[in-house]
PDB file of C-alpha atoms in Angstrom:
ATOM      1  CA  UNK A   1     -14.746  28.986  40.604  1.00 43.00           C
ATOM      2  CA  UNK A   2     -14.816  32.764  40.882  1.00 48.00           C
ATOM      3  CA  UNK A   3     -17.998  34.376  39.385  1.00 51.00           C
ATOM      4  CA  UNK A   4     -15.975  36.834  37.420  1.00 51.00           C
ATOM      5  CA  UNK A   5     -13.986  34.079  35.760  1.00 45.00           C
ATOM      6  CA  UNK A   6     -17.175  32.114  34.974  1.00 44.00           C
ATOM      7  CA  UNK A   7     -18.628  35.226  33.209  1.00 50.00           C
ATOM      8  CA  UNK A   8     -15.548  35.345  31.002  1.00 52.00           C
ATOM      9  CA  UNK A   9     -15.820  31.692  29.861  1.00 52.00           C
ATOM     10  CA  UNK A  10     -17.364  31.097  26.423  1.00 57.00           C
ATOM     11  CA  UNK A  11     -20.947  29.926  26.455  1.00 61.00           C
ATOM     12  CA  UNK A  12     -21.942  26.404  25.427  1.00 61.00           C
ATOM     13  CA  UNK A  13     -23.752  27.855  22.436  1.00 65.00           C
ATOM     14  CA  UNK A  14     -20.676  29.764  21.364  1.00 65.00           C
ATOM     15  CA  UNK A  15     -18.520  26.627  21.657  1.00 61.00           C
ATOM     16  CA  UNK A  16     -21.019  24.534  19.622  1.00 65.00           C
ATOM     17  CA  UNK A  17     -21.024  27.199  16.928  1.00 65.00           C
ATOM     18  CA  UNK A  18     -17.253  27.331  16.847  1.00 64.00           C
ATOM     19  CA  UNK A  19     -16.975  23.552  16.665  1.00 66.00           C
ATOM     20  CA  UNK A  20     -19.500  23.353  13.825  1.00 69.00           C
ATOM     21  CA  UNK A  21     -17.459  25.923  11.924  1.00 87.00           C
ATOM     22  CA  UNK A  22     -14.406  23.752  12.525  1.00 90.00           C
ATOM     23  CA  UNK A  23     -16.228  20.704  11.153  1.00 93.00           C
ATOM     24  CA  UNK A  24     -17.137  22.767   8.132  1.00 94.00           C
ATOM     25  CA  UNK A  25     -13.423  23.444   7.489  1.00 94.00           C
ATOM     26  CA  UNK A  26     -12.538  19.761   7.767  1.00 96.00           C
ATOM     27  CA  UNK A  27     -15.369  18.838   5.501  1.00 97.00           C
ATOM     28  CA  UNK A  28     -14.342  21.411   2.926  1.00 96.00           C
ATOM     29  CA  UNK A  29     -10.635  20.200   3.087  1.00 95.00           C
ATOM     30  CA  UNK A  30     -11.697  16.579   2.538  1.00 97.00           C
ATOM     31  CA  UNK A  31     -14.000  17.436  -0.356  1.00 97.00           C
ATOM     32  CA  UNK A  32     -11.295  19.526  -1.938  1.00 96.00           C
ATOM     33  CA  UNK A  33      -8.897  16.552  -1.726  1.00 95.00           C
ATOM     34  CA  UNK A  34     -11.459  14.245  -3.319  1.00 97.00           C
ATOM     35  CA  UNK A  35     -12.078  16.620  -6.180  1.00 97.00           C
ATOM     36  CA  UNK A  36      -8.300  16.897  -6.761  1.00 96.00           C
ATOM     37  CA  UNK A  37      -8.123  13.122  -6.918  1.00 96.00           C
ATOM     38  CA  UNK A  38     -10.874  13.073  -9.623  1.00 96.00           C
ATOM     39  CA  UNK A  39      -9.062  15.888 -11.503  1.00 95.00           C
ATOM     40  CA  UNK A  40      -5.609  14.224 -11.495  1.00 94.00           C
ATOM     41  CA  UNK A  41      -6.298  10.520 -11.743  1.00 94.00           C
ATOM     42  CA  UNK A  42      -8.123   8.282 -14.273  1.00 95.00           C
ATOM     43  CA  UNK A  43      -9.297   5.399 -12.066  1.00 95.00           C
ATOM     44  CA  UNK A  44      -9.777   6.450  -8.481  1.00 96.00           C
ATOM     45  CA  UNK A  45     -11.629   4.440  -5.824  1.00 97.00           C
ATOM     46  CA  UNK A  46     -12.493   4.420  -2.114  1.00 97.00           C
ATOM     47  CA  UNK A  47     -11.044   1.687   0.014  1.00 96.00           C
ATOM     48  CA  UNK A  48     -14.193   0.642   1.946  1.00 96.00           C
ATOM     49  CA  UNK A  49     -13.852  -1.475   5.068  1.00 92.00           C
ATOM     50  CA  UNK A  50     -17.266  -0.884   6.509  1.00 92.00           C
ATOM     51  CA  UNK A  51     -15.793   1.019   9.455  1.00 92.00           C
ATOM     52  CA  UNK A  52     -16.971   4.438  10.578  1.00 95.00           C
ATOM     53  CA  UNK A  53     -14.064   6.269   8.802  1.00 95.00           C
ATOM     54  CA  UNK A  54     -14.675   4.715   5.402  1.00 95.00           C
ATOM     55  CA  UNK A  55     -18.443   5.330   5.887  1.00 97.00           C
ATOM     56  CA  UNK A  56     -17.698   9.028   6.573  1.00 97.00           C
ATOM     57  CA  UNK A  57     -15.450   9.133   3.553  1.00 97.00           C
ATOM     58  CA  UNK A  58     -18.240   7.723   1.384  1.00 98.00           C
ATOM     59  CA  UNK A  59     -20.645  10.271   2.780  1.00 98.00           C
ATOM     60  CA  UNK A  60     -18.182  13.047   1.931  1.00 98.00           C
ATOM     61  CA  UNK A  61     -17.805  11.692  -1.645  1.00 97.00           C
ATOM     62  CA  UNK A  62     -21.615  11.813  -1.972  1.00 97.00           C
ATOM     63  CA  UNK A  63     -21.593  15.449  -0.890  1.00 97.00           C
ATOM     64  CA  UNK A  64     -18.609  16.337  -3.086  1.00 97.00           C
ATOM     65  CA  UNK A  65     -20.278  15.265  -6.372  1.00 96.00           C
ATOM     66  CA  UNK A  66     -23.961  15.709  -5.555  1.00 95.00           C
ATOM     67  CA  UNK A  67     -26.390  15.668  -7.385  1.00 94.00           C
ATOM     68  CA  UNK A  68     -24.450  13.233  -9.552  1.00 95.00           C
ATOM     69  CA  UNK A  69     -23.655   9.727  -8.202  1.00 95.00           C
ATOM     70  CA  UNK A  70     -20.309   8.984  -6.681  1.00 97.00           C
ATOM     71  CA  UNK A  71     -18.092   8.798  -9.772  1.00 96.00           C
ATOM     72  CA  UNK A  72     -15.834   5.976  -8.678  1.00 97.00           C
ATOM     73  CA  UNK A  73     -16.222   2.484  -7.133  1.00 97.00           C
ATOM     74  CA  UNK A  74     -15.895   1.286  -3.550  1.00 98.00           C
ATOM     75  CA  UNK A  75     -13.225  -1.349  -3.083  1.00 97.00           C
ATOM     76  CA  UNK A  76     -13.631  -3.862  -0.210  1.00 97.00           C
ATOM     77  CA  UNK A  77     -10.932  -6.393   0.572  1.00 94.00           C
ATOM     78  CA  UNK A  78     -12.863  -9.286   2.088  1.00 94.00           C
ATOM     79  CA  UNK A  79     -10.753 -11.408   4.368  1.00 92.00           C
ATOM     80  CA  UNK A  80     -13.566 -13.868   4.986  1.00 91.00           C
ATOM     81  CA  UNK A  81     -13.240 -13.105   8.766  1.00 91.00           C
ATOM     82  CA  UNK A  82     -15.348  -9.926   8.759  1.00 91.00           C
ATOM     83  CA  UNK A  83     -18.132  -9.180  11.240  1.00 92.00           C
ATOM     84  CA  UNK A  84     -21.476 -10.220   9.550  1.00 92.00           C
ATOM     85  CA  UNK A  85     -22.850  -6.871  10.581  1.00 93.00           C
ATOM     86  CA  UNK A  86     -20.187  -5.081   8.567  1.00 94.00           C
ATOM     87  CA  UNK A  87     -20.919  -7.033   5.366  1.00 95.00           C
ATOM     88  CA  UNK A  88     -24.694  -6.544   5.709  1.00 96.00           C
ATOM     89  CA  UNK A  89     -24.180  -2.752   6.209  1.00 96.00           C
ATOM     90  CA  UNK A  90     -21.834  -2.607   3.190  1.00 96.00           C
ATOM     91  CA  UNK A  91     -24.352  -4.211   0.905  1.00 97.00           C
ATOM     92  CA  UNK A  92     -27.242  -2.032   2.118  1.00 97.00           C
ATOM     93  CA  UNK A  93     -25.178   1.145   1.619  1.00 97.00           C
ATOM     94  CA  UNK A  94     -23.995   0.212  -1.923  1.00 97.00           C
ATOM     95  CA  UNK A  95     -27.574  -0.508  -2.898  1.00 97.00           C
ATOM     96  CA  UNK A  96     -28.813   2.794  -1.446  1.00 96.00           C
ATOM     97  CA  UNK A  97     -26.119   4.834  -3.179  1.00 96.00           C
ATOM     98  CA  UNK A  98     -26.170   2.970  -6.444  1.00 95.00           C
ATOM     99  CA  UNK A  99     -22.383   2.790  -6.620  1.00 96.00           C
ATOM    100  CA  UNK A 100     -20.179   0.036  -8.009  1.00 97.00           C
ATOM    101  CA  UNK A 101     -18.627  -2.362  -5.475  1.00 98.00           C
ATOM    102  CA  UNK A 102     -15.359  -4.169  -6.220  1.00 97.00           C
ATOM    103  CA  UNK A 103     -14.509  -7.080  -3.858  1.00 97.00           C
ATOM    104  CA  UNK A 104     -11.050  -8.554  -3.488  1.00 95.00           C
ATOM    105  CA  UNK A 105     -11.136 -11.921  -1.799  1.00 94.00           C
ATOM    106  CA  UNK A 106      -8.350 -13.077   0.531  1.00 94.00           C
ATOM    107  CA  UNK A 107      -9.799 -16.599   0.358  1.00 93.00           C
ATOM    108  CA  UNK A 108      -9.387 -16.531  -3.380  1.00 94.00           C
ATOM    109  CA  UNK A 109      -5.777 -15.400  -2.963  1.00 93.00           C
ATOM    110  CA  UNK A 110      -5.183 -18.337  -0.576  1.00 93.00           C
ATOM    111  CA  UNK A 111      -6.918 -20.829  -2.939  1.00 93.00           C
ATOM    112  CA  UNK A 112      -4.760 -19.659  -5.941  1.00 93.00           C
ATOM    113  CA  UNK A 113      -1.546 -19.835  -3.975  1.00 91.00           C
ATOM    114  CA  UNK A 114      -0.923 -16.086  -3.952  1.00 92.00           C
ATOM    115  CA  UNK A 115      -0.721 -16.119  -0.136  1.00 89.00           C
ATOM    116  CA  UNK A 116      -0.288 -18.722   2.511  1.00 89.00           C
ATOM    117  CA  UNK A 117      -2.729 -19.026   5.325  1.00 87.00           C
ATOM    118  CA  UNK A 118      -1.295 -18.395   8.825  1.00 83.00           C
ATOM    119  CA  UNK A 119      -1.627 -21.238  11.315  1.00 77.00           C
ATOM    120  CA  UNK A 120      -1.528 -21.419  15.071  1.00 72.00           C
ATOM    121  CA  UNK A 121      -3.285 -19.648  18.001  1.00 70.00           C
ATOM    122  CA  UNK A 122      -2.189 -16.183  16.740  1.00 73.00           C
ATOM    123  CA  UNK A 123      -3.143 -16.778  13.101  1.00 76.00           C
ATOM    124  CA  UNK A 124      -4.631 -13.793  11.282  1.00 80.00           C
ATOM    125  CA  UNK A 125      -5.506 -12.900   7.744  1.00 81.00           C
ATOM    126  CA  UNK A 126      -4.757  -9.219   8.333  1.00 82.00           C
ATOM    127  CA  UNK A 127      -1.288  -9.205   6.688  1.00 82.00           C
ATOM    128  CA  UNK A 128      -2.627 -11.377   3.809  1.00 86.00           C
ATOM    129  CA  UNK A 129      -4.827  -8.546   2.713  1.00 89.00           C
ATOM    130  CA  UNK A 130      -1.816  -6.716   1.245  1.00 89.00           C
ATOM    131  CA  UNK A 131      -1.338  -9.038  -1.682  1.00 91.00           C
ATOM    132  CA  UNK A 132      -5.124  -9.203  -2.320  1.00 93.00           C
ATOM    133  CA  UNK A 133      -5.324  -5.340  -2.241  1.00 92.00           C
ATOM    134  CA  UNK A 134      -2.379  -4.878  -4.629  1.00 92.00           C
ATOM    135  CA  UNK A 135      -3.758  -7.563  -7.042  1.00 93.00           C
ATOM    136  CA  UNK A 136      -7.206  -5.879  -6.951  1.00 95.00           C
ATOM    137  CA  UNK A 137      -5.743  -2.405  -7.661  1.00 94.00           C
ATOM    138  CA  UNK A 138      -3.749  -3.793 -10.550  1.00 93.00           C
ATOM    139  CA  UNK A 139      -6.637  -5.768 -12.066  1.00 94.00           C
ATOM    140  CA  UNK A 140      -8.922  -2.803 -12.073  1.00 95.00           C
ATOM    141  CA  UNK A 141      -6.151  -0.275 -12.960  1.00 94.00           C
ATOM    142  CA  UNK A 142      -6.878   1.829  -9.891  1.00 94.00           C
ATOM    143  CA  UNK A 143      -4.326   4.647  -9.658  1.00 93.00           C
ATOM    144  CA  UNK A 144      -5.658   6.473  -6.598  1.00 94.00           C
ATOM    145  CA  UNK A 145      -7.047   4.519  -3.670  1.00 94.00           C
ATOM    146  CA  UNK A 146      -8.657   6.813  -1.126  1.00 96.00           C
ATOM    147  CA  UNK A 147      -8.742   5.576   2.509  1.00 93.00           C
ATOM    148  CA  UNK A 148     -10.111   6.720   5.806  1.00 91.00           C
ATOM    149  CA  UNK A 149      -6.773   6.738   7.623  1.00 88.00           C
ATOM    150  CA  UNK A 150      -6.196   9.562  10.079  1.00 89.00           C
ATOM    151  CA  UNK A 151      -2.988  10.827  11.556  1.00 85.00           C
ATOM    152  CA  UNK A 152      -4.207  10.580  15.151  1.00 84.00           C
ATOM    153  CA  UNK A 153      -4.855   6.812  14.867  1.00 78.00           C
ATOM    154  CA  UNK A 154      -1.302   5.431  14.942  1.00 71.00           C
ATOM    155  CA  UNK A 155       2.246   6.724  14.707  1.00 71.00           C
ATOM    156  CA  UNK A 156       2.870   5.193  11.230  1.00 71.00           C
ATOM    157  CA  UNK A 157      -0.292   6.810   9.868  1.00 69.00           C
ATOM    158  CA  UNK A 158       0.883  10.163  11.308  1.00 74.00           C
ATOM    159  CA  UNK A 159       3.735  10.069   8.789  1.00 78.00           C
ATOM    160  CA  UNK A 160       1.427   9.816   5.706  1.00 82.00           C
ATOM    161  CA  UNK A 161       0.813  12.704   3.298  1.00 83.00           C
ATOM    162  CA  UNK A 162      -2.596  13.444   1.819  1.00 82.00           C
ATOM    163  CA  UNK A 163      -1.288  12.131  -1.457  1.00 89.00           C
ATOM    164  CA  UNK A 164       0.925   9.134  -0.494  1.00 87.00           C
ATOM    165  CA  UNK A 165       2.977   7.739  -3.356  1.00 85.00           C
ATOM    166  CA  UNK A 166       3.438   3.965  -3.804  1.00 85.00           C
ATOM    167  CA  UNK A 167       6.059   2.531  -6.211  1.00 82.00           C
ATOM    168  CA  UNK A 168       5.416  -0.171  -8.861  1.00 79.00           C
ATOM    169  CA  UNK A 169       5.531  -2.842  -6.107  1.00 74.00           C
ATOM    170  CA  UNK A 170       2.958  -0.967  -4.022  1.00 71.00           C
ATOM    171  CA  UNK A 171       5.575  -0.135  -1.441  1.00 83.00           C
ATOM    172  CA  UNK A 172       5.685   3.066   0.612  1.00 75.00           C
ATOM    173  CA  UNK A 173       8.895   4.857   1.645  1.00 77.00           C
ATOM    174  CA  UNK A 174       8.170   7.059   4.688  1.00 75.00           C
ATOM    175  CA  UNK A 175      11.588   8.765   4.361  1.00 76.00           C
ATOM    176  CA  UNK A 176      11.017   9.870   0.768  1.00 79.00           C
ATOM    177  CA  UNK A 177       7.704  11.648   0.601  1.00 80.00           C
ATOM    178  CA  UNK A 178       6.655  14.671  -1.486  1.00 79.00           C
ATOM    179  CA  UNK A 179       6.135  18.012   0.211  1.00 81.00           C
ATOM    180  CA  UNK A 180       2.605  19.342   0.316  1.00 77.00           C
ATOM    181  CA  UNK A 181       2.744  23.125   0.615  1.00 80.00           C
ATOM    182  CA  UNK A 182      -0.336  25.350   0.404  1.00 82.00           C
ATOM    183  CA  UNK A 183      -2.521  22.304  -0.372  1.00 82.00           C
ATOM    184  CA  UNK A 184      -0.771  21.695  -3.651  1.00 85.00           C
ATOM    185  CA  UNK A 185      -0.833  17.971  -4.378  1.00 85.00           C
ATOM    186  CA  UNK A 186       1.568  16.311  -6.771  1.00 82.00           C
ATOM    187  CA  UNK A 187      -0.090  13.251  -8.321  1.00 79.00           C
ATOM    188  CA  UNK A 188       2.632  12.657 -10.944  1.00 84.00           C
ATOM    189  CA  UNK A 189       3.528   8.953 -11.240  1.00 83.00           C
ATOM    190  CA  UNK A 190       5.175   6.460 -13.553  1.00 83.00           C
ATOM    191  CA  UNK A 191       3.434   3.512 -15.180  1.00 86.00           C
ATOM    192  CA  UNK A 192       2.602   0.837 -12.634  1.00 85.00           C
ATOM    193  CA  UNK A 193       2.756   3.278  -9.694  1.00 85.00           C
ATOM    194  CA  UNK A 194      -0.260   4.502  -7.740  1.00 89.00           C
ATOM    195  CA  UNK A 195      -1.223   6.745  -4.840  1.00 88.00           C
ATOM    196  CA  UNK A 196      -3.031   6.186  -1.551  1.00 91.00           C
ATOM    197  CA  UNK A 197      -4.993   9.327  -0.650  1.00 93.00           C
ATOM    198  CA  UNK A 198      -6.270  10.179   2.822  1.00 93.00           C
ATOM    199  CA  UNK A 199      -8.823  13.015   2.650  1.00 94.00           C
ATOM    200  CA  UNK A 200      -9.625  12.961   6.415  1.00 95.00           C
ATOM    201  CA  UNK A 201      -5.983  12.836   7.581  1.00 92.00           C
ATOM    202  CA  UNK A 202      -6.400  15.932   9.762  1.00 92.00           C
ATOM    203  CA  UNK A 203      -9.518  14.644  11.542  1.00 94.00           C
ATOM    204  CA  UNK A 204      -9.433  13.215  15.028  1.00 92.00           C
ATOM    205  CA  UNK A 205     -11.706  10.435  16.419  1.00 92.00           C
ATOM    206  CA  UNK A 206     -13.672  13.103  18.189  1.00 92.00           C
ATOM    207  CA  UNK A 207     -14.096  15.028  14.969  1.00 94.00           C
ATOM    208  CA  UNK A 208     -15.431  11.951  13.213  1.00 95.00           C
ATOM    209  CA  UNK A 209     -18.042  11.273  15.965  1.00 95.00           C
ATOM    210  CA  UNK A 210     -19.201  14.934  15.978  1.00 95.00           C
ATOM    211  CA  UNK A 211     -19.476  14.891  12.214  1.00 96.00           C
ATOM    212  CA  UNK A 212     -21.461  11.604  12.241  1.00 96.00           C
ATOM    213  CA  UNK A 213     -23.838  13.162  14.760  1.00 95.00           C
ATOM    214  CA  UNK A 214     -24.192  16.363  12.733  1.00 94.00           C
ATOM    215  CA  UNK A 215     -24.766  14.624   9.446  1.00 96.00           C
ATOM    216  CA  UNK A 216     -26.883  11.840  10.955  1.00 96.00           C
ATOM    217  CA  UNK A 217     -24.793   9.141   9.286  1.00 97.00           C
ATOM    218  CA  UNK A 218     -25.977   5.612   9.814  1.00 96.00           C
ATOM    219  CA  UNK A 219     -23.413   3.098  11.201  1.00 96.00           C
ATOM    220  CA  UNK A 220     -23.258  -0.700  11.771  1.00 95.00           C
ATOM    221  CA  UNK A 221     -24.696  -1.572  15.231  1.00 94.00           C
ATOM    222  CA  UNK A 222     -21.250  -2.799  16.265  1.00 94.00           C
ATOM    223  CA  UNK A 223     -20.374   0.797  17.255  1.00 95.00           C
ATOM    224  CA  UNK A 224     -23.160   0.909  19.833  1.00 96.00           C
ATOM    225  CA  UNK A 225     -23.434  -0.957  23.134  1.00 96.00           C
ATOM    226  CA  UNK A 226     -24.632  -4.572  22.770  1.00 96.00           C
ATOM    227  CA  UNK A 227     -24.189  -7.896  24.455  1.00 95.00           C
ATOM    228  CA  UNK A 228     -21.763 -10.425  22.944  1.00 94.00           C
ATOM    229  CA  UNK A 229     -19.981 -13.559  23.943  1.00 93.00           C
ATOM    230  CA  UNK A 230     -16.350 -12.670  24.389  1.00 93.00           C
ATOM    231  CA  UNK A 231     -13.025 -13.914  25.632  1.00 92.00           C
ATOM    232  CA  UNK A 232     -10.358 -11.695  27.183  1.00 92.00           C
ATOM    233  CA  UNK A 233      -6.894 -12.453  25.786  1.00 87.00           C
ATOM    234  CA  UNK A 234      -3.869 -10.395  26.865  1.00 84.00           C
ATOM    235  CA  UNK A 235      -6.175  -7.624  27.974  1.00 85.00           C
ATOM    236  CA  UNK A 236      -8.042  -7.500  24.646  1.00 90.00           C
ATOM    237  CA  UNK A 237     -11.743  -8.320  24.540  1.00 92.00           C
ATOM    238  CA  UNK A 238     -12.331 -10.518  21.461  1.00 92.00           C
ATOM    239  CA  UNK A 239     -15.659 -11.778  20.090  1.00 92.00           C
ATOM    240  CA  UNK A 240     -16.080 -15.549  20.200  1.00 91.00           C
ATOM    241  CA  UNK A 241     -16.712 -16.931  16.760  1.00 85.00           C
ATOM    242  CA  UNK A 242     -15.732 -19.505  14.110  1.00 85.00           C
ATOM    243  CA  UNK A 243     -12.461 -17.646  13.273  1.00 85.00           C
ATOM    244  CA  UNK A 244     -11.038 -17.454  16.784  1.00 83.00           C
ATOM    245  CA  UNK A 245      -9.327 -20.619  17.987  1.00 80.00           C
ATOM    246  CA  UNK A 246      -9.880 -21.096  21.691  1.00 80.00           C
ATOM    247  CA  UNK A 247      -7.054 -22.043  24.039  1.00 82.00           C
ATOM    248  CA  UNK A 248      -7.157 -24.794  26.603  1.00 82.00           C
ATOM    249  CA  UNK A 249      -8.614 -23.398  29.891  1.00 82.00           C
ATOM    250  CA  UNK A 250     -10.061 -20.237  28.321  1.00 86.00           C
ATOM    251  CA  UNK A 251     -13.465 -19.216  29.433  1.00 88.00           C
ATOM    252  CA  UNK A 252     -16.039 -16.942  27.764  1.00 91.00           C
ATOM    253  CA  UNK A 253     -18.472 -14.403  29.182  1.00 93.00           C
ATOM    254  CA  UNK A 254     -21.380 -12.471  27.945  1.00 96.00           C
ATOM    255  CA  UNK A 255     -20.200  -8.841  28.091  1.00 96.00           C
ATOM    256  CA  UNK A 256     -21.868  -5.480  27.218  1.00 96.00           C
ATOM    257  CA  UNK A 257     -19.431  -3.995  24.685  1.00 95.00           C
ATOM    258  CA  UNK A 258     -19.105  -1.867  21.640  1.00 95.00           C
ATOM    259  CA  UNK A 259     -16.311  -1.450  19.020  1.00 94.00           C
ATOM    260  CA  UNK A 260     -14.263   1.768  18.368  1.00 91.00           C
ATOM    261  CA  UNK A 261     -12.806   0.322  15.170  1.00 87.00           C
ATOM    262  CA  UNK A 262     -13.966  -2.520  12.905  1.00 85.00           C
ATOM    263  CA  UNK A 263     -11.588  -5.051  11.365  1.00 83.00           C
ATOM    264  CA  UNK A 264     -11.390  -8.793  11.304  1.00 87.00           C
ATOM    265  CA  UNK A 265     -13.275 -10.544  14.144  1.00 87.00           C
ATOM    266  CA  UNK A 266     -10.175 -12.449  15.460  1.00 87.00           C
ATOM    267  CA  UNK A 267      -8.031  -9.309  15.910  1.00 87.00           C
ATOM    268  CA  UNK A 268     -10.487  -6.463  16.647  1.00 90.00           C
ATOM    269  CA  UNK A 269     -10.961  -5.817  20.334  1.00 90.00           C
ATOM    270  CA  UNK A 270     -14.107  -4.467  21.866  1.00 92.00           C
ATOM    271  CA  UNK A 271     -14.471  -2.071  24.830  1.00 92.00           C
ATOM    272  CA  UNK A 272     -16.816  -2.634  27.718  1.00 93.00           C
ATOM    273  CA  UNK A 273     -19.395   0.170  27.328  1.00 94.00           C
ATOM    274  CA  UNK A 274     -23.033   1.103  27.935  1.00 94.00           C
ATOM    275  CA  UNK A 275     -22.977   3.859  25.317  1.00 94.00           C
ATOM    276  CA  UNK A 276     -26.076   3.388  23.168  1.00 95.00           C
ATOM    277  CA  UNK A 277     -26.296   6.826  21.596  1.00 96.00           C
ATOM    278  CA  UNK A 278     -23.975   9.170  19.702  1.00 95.00           C
ATOM    279  CA  UNK A 279     -23.994  11.651  22.628  1.00 94.00           C
ATOM    280  CA  UNK A 280     -22.986   8.872  25.019  1.00 95.00           C
ATOM    281  CA  UNK A 281     -20.218   7.696  22.645  1.00 94.00           C
ATOM    282  CA  UNK A 282     -18.892  11.267  22.319  1.00 93.00           C
ATOM    283  CA  UNK A 283     -18.844  11.656  26.068  1.00 92.00           C
ATOM    284  CA  UNK A 284     -16.999   8.333  26.463  1.00 93.00           C
ATOM    285  CA  UNK A 285     -14.396   9.150  23.766  1.00 91.00           C
ATOM    286  CA  UNK A 286     -13.793  12.543  25.439  1.00 89.00           C
ATOM    287  CA  UNK A 287     -12.685  10.783  28.670  1.00 88.00           C
ATOM    288  CA  UNK A 288     -10.759   7.796  27.260  1.00 83.00           C
ATOM    289  CA  UNK A 289      -7.011   7.579  27.399  1.00 76.00           C
ATOM    290  CA  UNK A 290      -6.656   4.669  24.959  1.00 77.00           C
ATOM    291  CA  UNK A 291      -6.458   5.124  21.187  1.00 71.00           C
ATOM    292  CA  UNK A 292      -8.886   3.394  18.819  1.00 71.00           C
ATOM    293  CA  UNK A 293      -6.203   0.999  17.619  1.00 55.00           C
ATOM    294  CA  UNK A 294      -5.159   0.238  21.194  1.00 57.00           C
ATOM    295  CA  UNK A 295      -7.648  -2.606  21.039  1.00 59.00           C
ATOM    296  CA  UNK A 296      -6.283  -4.128  17.805  1.00 52.00           C
ATOM    297  CA  UNK A 297      -4.386  -7.336  18.405  1.00 51.00           C
ATOM    298  CA  UNK A 298      -2.594  -7.073  15.028  1.00 53.00           C
ATOM    299  CA  UNK A 299      -0.873  -3.874  16.116  1.00 48.00           C
ATOM    300  CA  UNK A 300       0.591  -5.604  19.173  1.00 48.00           C
ATOM    301  CA  UNK A 301       2.772  -7.984  17.213  1.00 47.00           C
ATOM    302  CA  UNK A 302       5.668  -5.507  17.271  1.00 47.00           C
ATOM    303  CA  UNK A 303       6.400  -1.866  17.933  1.00 51.00           C
ATOM    304  CA  UNK A 304       6.465  -1.143  14.197  1.00 52.00           C
ATOM    305  CA  UNK A 305       3.737  -3.592  13.095  1.00 53.00           C
ATOM    306  CA  UNK A 306       1.611  -1.014  11.291  1.00 51.00           C
ATOM    307  CA  UNK A 307       4.587   0.718   9.551  1.00 49.00           C
ATOM    308  CA  UNK A 308       6.040  -2.570   8.439  1.00 54.00           C
ATOM    309  CA  UNK A 309       2.689  -3.587   6.842  1.00 52.00           C
ATOM    310  CA  UNK A 310       2.301  -0.123   5.206  1.00 51.00           C
ATOM    311  CA  UNK A 311       5.763  -0.284   3.693  1.00 49.00           C
ATOM    312  CA  UNK A 312       4.860  -3.503   1.929  1.00 55.00           C
ATOM    313  CA  UNK A 313       1.542  -2.131   0.531  1.00 50.00           C
ATOM    314  CA  UNK A 314      -0.943  -2.364   3.373  1.00 61.00           C
ATOM    315  CA  UNK A 315      -3.737   0.169   3.770  1.00 62.00           C
TER     316      UNK A 315
END
């Protein structure tokens, strides 16, 4: 490269300063949205999955209301097929923050006949979460459920507003959403309706990782390189475990992997990786051409799998 051109390029220090300023803007926007939620709703909550986005959301809530405690509960919909590392991290975080934890059990929904367990080699409890979530929101009268969804994750999530209205059946109509001009959020609702709120909608996966590094946010070790017994199915690396039925002729291998997103064990794919530090993860994400949810088996059921689930009340 020509020396004159190199001299005109911004320095690394300048770029780092600019990016930190951008992170400050994203943080301020998310905190503003959270405070609007508390101002407009009576019973808000955070939908906590134990994944990096909900962990960042919880960290933002702590900053938004510090030095007071987070003034709303965390809601976890437990499918019974979670990674053990996720559940252990959830419990440690709740104890450290001193916040209330509400758990909705998919197994309880199955036992009481609210939902029917899927069977077969492709069985998953992912779609079953919807009824458990809606029942939990109704039981605890939660009128604003904040989630860590981001627009860059998936095309259906790109359609969401910050304040996403749900009708009395918990359904979402992507073709009938309220405008949000100049960061004015309309939380008006009728009895029985509620909102899903997405404070980090405008963040990207790279933003999340840079923020985690800057804020020194702890994460489950699933996100870092480790060895795990896996099976490769339709190009997706799945962890071998009690919830994953094996097919005749399938073989397993010990692979060095990490996870970019954390969901149920039978449907959440890993990526082969040697990234053991945040800097290594950031470098890896910068060069990948696959989205986070590109490893999720549940999103491969149809072209509109996520949108169909969201319309019926999913996260």
